[in-house]
XYZ file of C-alpha atoms in Angstrom:
375
model
C 4.234 -23.679 -34.627
C 1.514 -21.528 -32.903
C 2.521 -18.279 -31.101
C 2.198 -18.663 -27.291
C -0.197 -15.954 -25.927
C 1.514 -13.179 -24.006
C 0.175 -12.233 -20.807
C 1.840 -9.185 -18.951
C 1.281 -8.273 -15.619
C 2.306 -4.742 -14.396
C 2.816 -4.635 -10.541
C 4.716 -7.025 -8.169
C 2.628 -6.329 -5.033
C 0.560 -8.850 -3.310
C -2.083 -9.176 -5.886
C 0.149 -9.310 -9.100
C 2.681 -11.601 -7.492
C 0.045 -13.966 -6.682
C -1.598 -14.075 -10.070
C 1.724 -14.384 -11.849
C 2.775 -17.249 -9.664
C -0.632 -19.012 -10.283
C -0.728 -18.576 -14.019
C 3.093 -19.528 -14.301
C 2.181 -22.769 -12.486
C -0.859 -23.530 -14.615
C -0.276 -22.250 -18.144
C 3.327 -21.038 -18.076
C 5.111 -24.126 -19.374
C 2.988 -24.954 -22.308
C 0.210 -22.271 -23.267
C 1.342 -18.745 -22.568
C 4.391 -16.626 -21.816
C 3.693 -14.858 -18.230
C 5.711 -11.825 -17.630
C 5.635 -9.804 -14.405
C 7.012 -6.064 -14.767
C 7.739 -4.346 -11.522
C 10.270 -1.632 -10.421
C 11.450 -3.612 -7.114
C 13.490 -6.771 -7.141
C 11.525 -8.070 -4.163
C 8.184 -7.446 -2.594
C 7.081 -6.724 0.861
C 3.625 -7.067 1.623
C 2.181 -3.580 1.999
C 0.268 -3.929 5.208
C 3.680 -4.917 6.932
C 5.424 -1.679 5.841
C 4.664 -0.100 8.969
C 6.857 -2.619 10.794
C 9.612 -2.045 8.464
C 9.215 1.842 9.039
C 9.207 0.993 12.920
C 12.169 -1.593 12.703
C 10.356 -4.167 13.888
C 10.795 -6.222 10.497
C 13.893 -6.440 8.161
C 12.864 -5.732 4.477
C 15.489 -8.048 3.327
C 14.295 -10.967 5.423
C 10.488 -10.245 4.508
C 11.040 -9.839 0.820
C 10.018 -12.446 -1.529
C 12.123 -13.069 -4.610
C 10.372 -13.633 -8.066
C 10.711 -17.166 -9.573
C 9.140 -16.520 -13.042
C 9.895 -14.562 -16.022
C 10.576 -10.926 -14.724
C 11.267 -7.744 -16.277
C 12.535 -4.606 -14.130
C 11.093 -1.276 -14.724
C 8.080 0.878 -14.187
C 5.181 1.277 -16.715
C 4.920 4.810 -18.176
C 2.693 4.553 -21.187
C 0.080 2.351 -23.139
C -0.377 1.937 -26.921
C -3.617 -0.218 -26.997
C -3.990 -0.151 -30.786
C -0.545 -1.875 -31.191
C -0.811 -3.991 -27.780
C 2.423 -2.239 -26.451
C 3.310 -0.912 -23.253
C 6.054 1.500 -22.515
C 8.597 0.724 -19.598
C 10.615 3.778 -18.333
C 14.314 3.560 -17.476
C 15.706 2.135 -14.525
C 18.380 4.046 -12.449
C 20.511 3.274 -9.537
C 20.498 5.087 -6.223
C 22.836 8.047 -7.709
C 20.602 8.307 -10.766
C 22.745 6.632 -13.256
C 20.573 4.793 -15.849
C 21.353 1.043 -15.514
C 18.439 -0.226 -17.800
C 17.194 2.051 -20.782
C 13.416 2.276 -21.386
C 11.991 -0.433 -23.447
C 8.611 -1.712 -24.806
C 6.715 -4.956 -24.258
C 4.014 -6.476 -26.480
C 1.200 -8.259 -25.117
C -1.984 -10.117 -25.924
C -3.551 -9.754 -22.331
C -2.546 -6.889 -20.282
C -3.167 -6.974 -16.542
C -2.586 -3.840 -14.313
C -2.259 -4.385 -10.667
C 0.135 -1.296 -9.718
C -1.773 -0.923 -6.356
C -2.104 2.532 -4.625
C -0.053 5.487 -3.345
C -0.909 8.098 -0.589
C -3.658 10.679 -1.282
C -2.430 14.026 0.531
C -5.875 15.573 -0.666
C -3.687 18.870 -1.569
C -3.194 19.578 2.194
C -0.454 22.422 2.531
C 2.855 21.066 3.571
C 2.318 17.328 3.397
C 4.621 16.711 0.505
C 7.556 18.682 2.210
C 7.285 17.521 5.667
C 5.567 14.116 6.003
C 6.769 10.598 5.535
C 4.667 8.151 3.387
C 4.559 4.292 3.798
C 3.763 3.468 -0.001
C 6.782 1.177 -0.577
C 9.657 -0.477 1.168
C 11.957 2.373 0.195
C 9.683 4.828 1.844
C 9.538 2.645 5.022
C 13.184 2.184 5.243
C 13.878 6.057 4.819
C 11.372 6.603 7.694
C 13.086 4.076 9.846
C 16.455 5.776 9.265
C 15.110 9.082 10.120
C 13.327 7.405 13.185
C 16.799 5.982 14.406
C 18.607 9.408 13.941
C 15.777 11.064 15.926
C 16.038 8.542 18.685
C 19.841 9.067 18.738
C 19.503 12.768 19.172
C 17.091 12.333 22.129
C 19.546 9.721 23.771
C 22.231 12.458 23.477
C 19.822 14.963 25.011
C 18.685 12.420 27.670
C 22.336 11.450 28.553
C 23.270 15.088 29.111
C 20.098 15.830 31.181
C 18.463 17.622 28.811
C 14.682 17.348 27.666
C 14.770 14.155 25.340
C 11.292 14.322 24.031
C 10.634 12.876 20.846
C 7.218 13.836 19.179
C 5.779 11.868 16.446
C 2.304 12.816 14.477
C 0.702 10.056 12.676
C -2.115 11.377 10.457
C -4.648 8.873 9.625
C -5.814 6.072 12.105
C -6.801 3.190 9.802
C -5.063 -0.031 10.020
C -1.599 1.445 9.002
C -1.576 4.454 11.268
C -2.789 2.430 14.239
C -0.351 -0.401 14.011
C 2.300 2.155 13.642
C 1.642 3.906 16.590
C 1.857 0.558 18.632
C 4.957 -0.489 16.878
C 6.597 2.775 17.809
C 5.870 2.320 21.343
C 7.372 -1.120 21.273
C 10.429 -0.150 19.397
C 11.124 2.609 22.096
C 10.922 0.194 24.892
C 13.373 -2.023 23.002
C 15.823 0.747 22.660
C 15.462 1.775 26.124
C 16.268 -1.778 27.200
C 19.464 -1.646 25.003
C 20.585 1.300 26.887
C 19.305 4.555 24.984
C 18.676 7.371 27.517
C 15.077 7.301 26.631
C 11.976 6.674 29.073
C 9.154 5.623 26.661
C 6.429 7.168 28.997
C 7.976 10.574 29.189
C 10.469 11.093 26.158
C 8.249 9.670 23.436
C 5.190 11.396 22.532
C 3.084 9.678 20.023
C -0.118 11.396 18.559
C -2.657 9.885 16.087
C -4.869 12.235 14.354
C -7.992 10.979 12.543
C -10.611 13.029 10.660
C -13.443 10.590 11.163
C -15.402 10.484 14.462
C -13.323 7.157 15.539
C -10.220 5.316 14.606
C -10.245 2.197 12.448
C -13.609 3.307 10.814
C -13.690 -0.093 8.854
C -14.201 -2.006 12.057
C -17.468 -2.182 14.258
C -17.453 0.764 16.893
C -16.916 -1.456 19.791
C -13.532 -2.766 18.380
C -12.454 0.700 17.349
C -13.289 1.564 20.988
C -11.186 -1.345 22.029
C -8.366 -0.363 19.967
C -8.355 3.283 21.089
C -8.283 2.110 24.787
C -5.333 -0.145 24.121
C -3.530 2.846 22.398
C -4.410 5.182 25.032
C -2.928 2.742 27.671
C 0.437 2.790 25.691
C 0.572 6.317 26.171
C -0.724 7.361 22.550
C -2.832 10.348 22.283
C -5.584 9.938 20.026
C -7.547 12.851 18.181
C -10.623 12.134 16.373
C -12.806 14.495 14.495
C -9.948 16.520 13.541
C -9.060 17.315 9.872
C -5.451 18.222 9.188
C -5.088 21.743 7.069
C -1.576 21.959 7.322
C 1.771 20.376 8.170
C 4.916 22.331 9.122
C 8.354 21.528 10.175
C 7.179 21.969 13.598
C 3.942 20.044 13.621
C 0.266 19.616 12.500
C -2.325 22.214 12.226
C -6.025 20.918 12.345
C -9.100 22.630 11.149
C -10.293 23.259 14.654
C -7.469 25.478 15.420
C -5.287 23.007 17.398
C -1.399 22.628 16.857
C 0.201 19.512 17.492
C 3.825 19.432 17.741
C 5.701 16.863 15.676
C 9.442 16.113 15.333
C 8.505 13.461 12.649
C 5.055 13.419 10.911
C 3.714 10.471 8.968
C 0.724 10.537 6.345
C -1.345 7.563 6.278
C -4.740 9.367 5.895
C -5.792 8.015 2.398
C -4.883 6.539 -0.846
C -5.280 6.903 -4.820
C -4.097 4.910 -7.713
C -0.698 6.208 -9.400
C -1.251 9.518 -11.413
C 0.015 7.727 -14.585
C -3.509 5.848 -14.750
C -5.306 8.774 -15.358
C -6.484 9.232 -19.219
C -4.249 6.163 -19.787
C -4.441 5.899 -23.703
C -8.196 6.535 -23.319
C -8.838 4.015 -20.524
C -11.823 5.243 -18.082
C -10.786 6.419 -14.685
C -12.426 7.929 -11.652
C -10.980 11.008 -9.568
C -8.917 8.738 -7.522
C -7.142 7.617 -10.703
C -8.564 4.009 -10.500
C -9.357 2.437 -13.677
C -12.957 1.560 -14.140
C -13.636 -2.149 -14.695
C -16.640 -4.496 -15.011
C -17.431 -7.281 -12.761
C -15.044 -9.467 -15.268
C -12.390 -6.982 -14.249
C -11.703 -6.166 -17.829
C -11.253 -2.245 -18.211
C -14.692 -0.618 -19.492
C -13.054 0.413 -22.941
C -10.750 -2.501 -23.765
C -11.710 -6.331 -23.556
C -7.674 -7.214 -23.614
C -6.743 -4.858 -20.722
C -7.605 -6.087 -17.130
C -7.084 -4.229 -13.784
C -7.521 -5.298 -10.116
C -6.589 -4.523 -6.586
C -6.171 -0.888 -5.361
C -5.741 0.745 -8.585
C -9.316 -0.742 -9.901
C -12.772 0.414 -9.543
C -14.779 -2.557 -9.496
C -18.560 -2.494 -8.913
C -19.559 -3.671 -5.404
C -22.989 -4.208 -6.425
C -23.901 -3.965 -10.352
C -25.862 -0.859 -11.307
C -24.795 1.153 -8.205
C -21.825 3.563 -7.788
C -20.251 1.866 -4.840
C -17.016 0.137 -5.434
C -15.005 -2.869 -3.818
C -13.011 -1.293 -0.952
C -9.182 -1.013 -1.426
C -8.178 -3.925 0.770
C -5.568 -6.724 0.414
C -8.292 -9.333 0.891
C -10.086 -8.034 -2.215
C -6.882 -8.147 -4.190
C -6.381 -11.762 -3.115
C -10.019 -12.700 -4.112
C -9.452 -10.820 -7.532
C -6.204 -12.544 -8.248
C -7.676 -15.971 -7.444
C -10.462 -15.423 -9.777
C -8.261 -13.822 -12.645
C -6.136 -16.902 -12.607
C -9.300 -18.956 -13.577
C -10.672 -16.376 -15.899
C -7.476 -16.074 -17.955
C -7.157 -19.645 -18.306
C -10.871 -19.664 -19.526
C -9.646 -16.931 -21.985
C -6.891 -19.033 -23.446
C -9.545 -21.911 -23.876
C -12.228 -19.480 -25.396
C -14.441 -19.832 -22.497
C -16.500 -17.110 -20.729
C -15.036 -15.147 -18.052
C -15.876 -15.400 -14.406
C -17.567 -12.284 -12.558
C -16.172 -10.956 -9.395
C -18.302 -10.706 -6.347
C -16.658 -9.297 -3.167
C -16.792 -11.221 0.003
C -15.948 -9.503 3.331
C -14.164 -12.046 5.519
C -13.499 -9.259 8.280
C -10.356 -7.535 9.438
C -7.517 -7.865 11.859
C -5.482 -5.015 13.233
C -2.320 -6.015 15.096
C -1.434 -3.462 17.739
C 2.255 -4.599 17.849
C 2.874 -7.380 20.790
C -0.008 -5.869 22.875
C -3.182 -6.645 21.391
C -4.964 -7.628 18.385
C -8.617 -6.489 17.368
C -10.934 -7.363 14.410
C -14.052 -8.735 13.217
C -14.450 -11.870 11.097
C -16.864 -12.614 8.413
C -17.980 -8.816 8.940
C -19.305 -9.575 12.595
């Protein structure tokens, strides 16, 4: 009896989940053991976490259950010589260990752990900002938001100033979409009897260091999105780099201080810290694993990486890398599903070429802006 090839995929986000599903359908029955490892039992597509945070989406409804071999846990270490990865213990909400740490052996390892927020060392961000890297953080933000709306409601009902001030740092897709959703949610709460006037009691500020919001879109679309947010009452600051976040608000390099009851950091990303110097694998200053066009890591043919946690050449021979976007992770998952089947058959691996199919940014129920096929 021949030993089945062991493919371990670490990361149950959009890319890892798609790859595991595709491989499970094609080779999981007879040719390989497919194992997906993730700390979460369900997956919410990361571009929708702002909806969970604002309360426009129920994470329990949006989550996708896993339907193949699945191991709970978070990767903590790697032994490439013995083709073994270390999975840390899993604890409940009270910190009690429910699953001890364990090891997994692999023949092919695929790392697809995505990205986390990059605070760039800005003072006060870790202490005073919310992040939207995962469902738990989005739900925590939502609870605090409802509490803040509740306090504003009490102040409004007693005739006092009910203003709730929100600062969103970073005007990419997440920050811009969150601003629009917060305005929509405030209107919904007002309709249900909260003593809140969205026009006067909710102050949403979005702060961007670049010269315009949504810098990944053409200028005409960025301008259209900014005009729409302004019509909703959102105050947009561009060309303002945040240098400090305090419990009372946000300070910028130009000397402005923007008051905030709640601050959200959506200004940059990096790969998780544990990938840096992971058993000798090559990484960059954003902790991304360096990979070749085959998506194999530069120092180990049996270890692949893709999505936000990987730095893949945009054009061979240049320093530019594939942008950390959902469409890139989808394209790479599709290619890897074919490549790993080729690997099992002893055939050459495919080489990844990024194709930009454009971007869409939904500003809640108010408007959608975007560019298709990079137009």
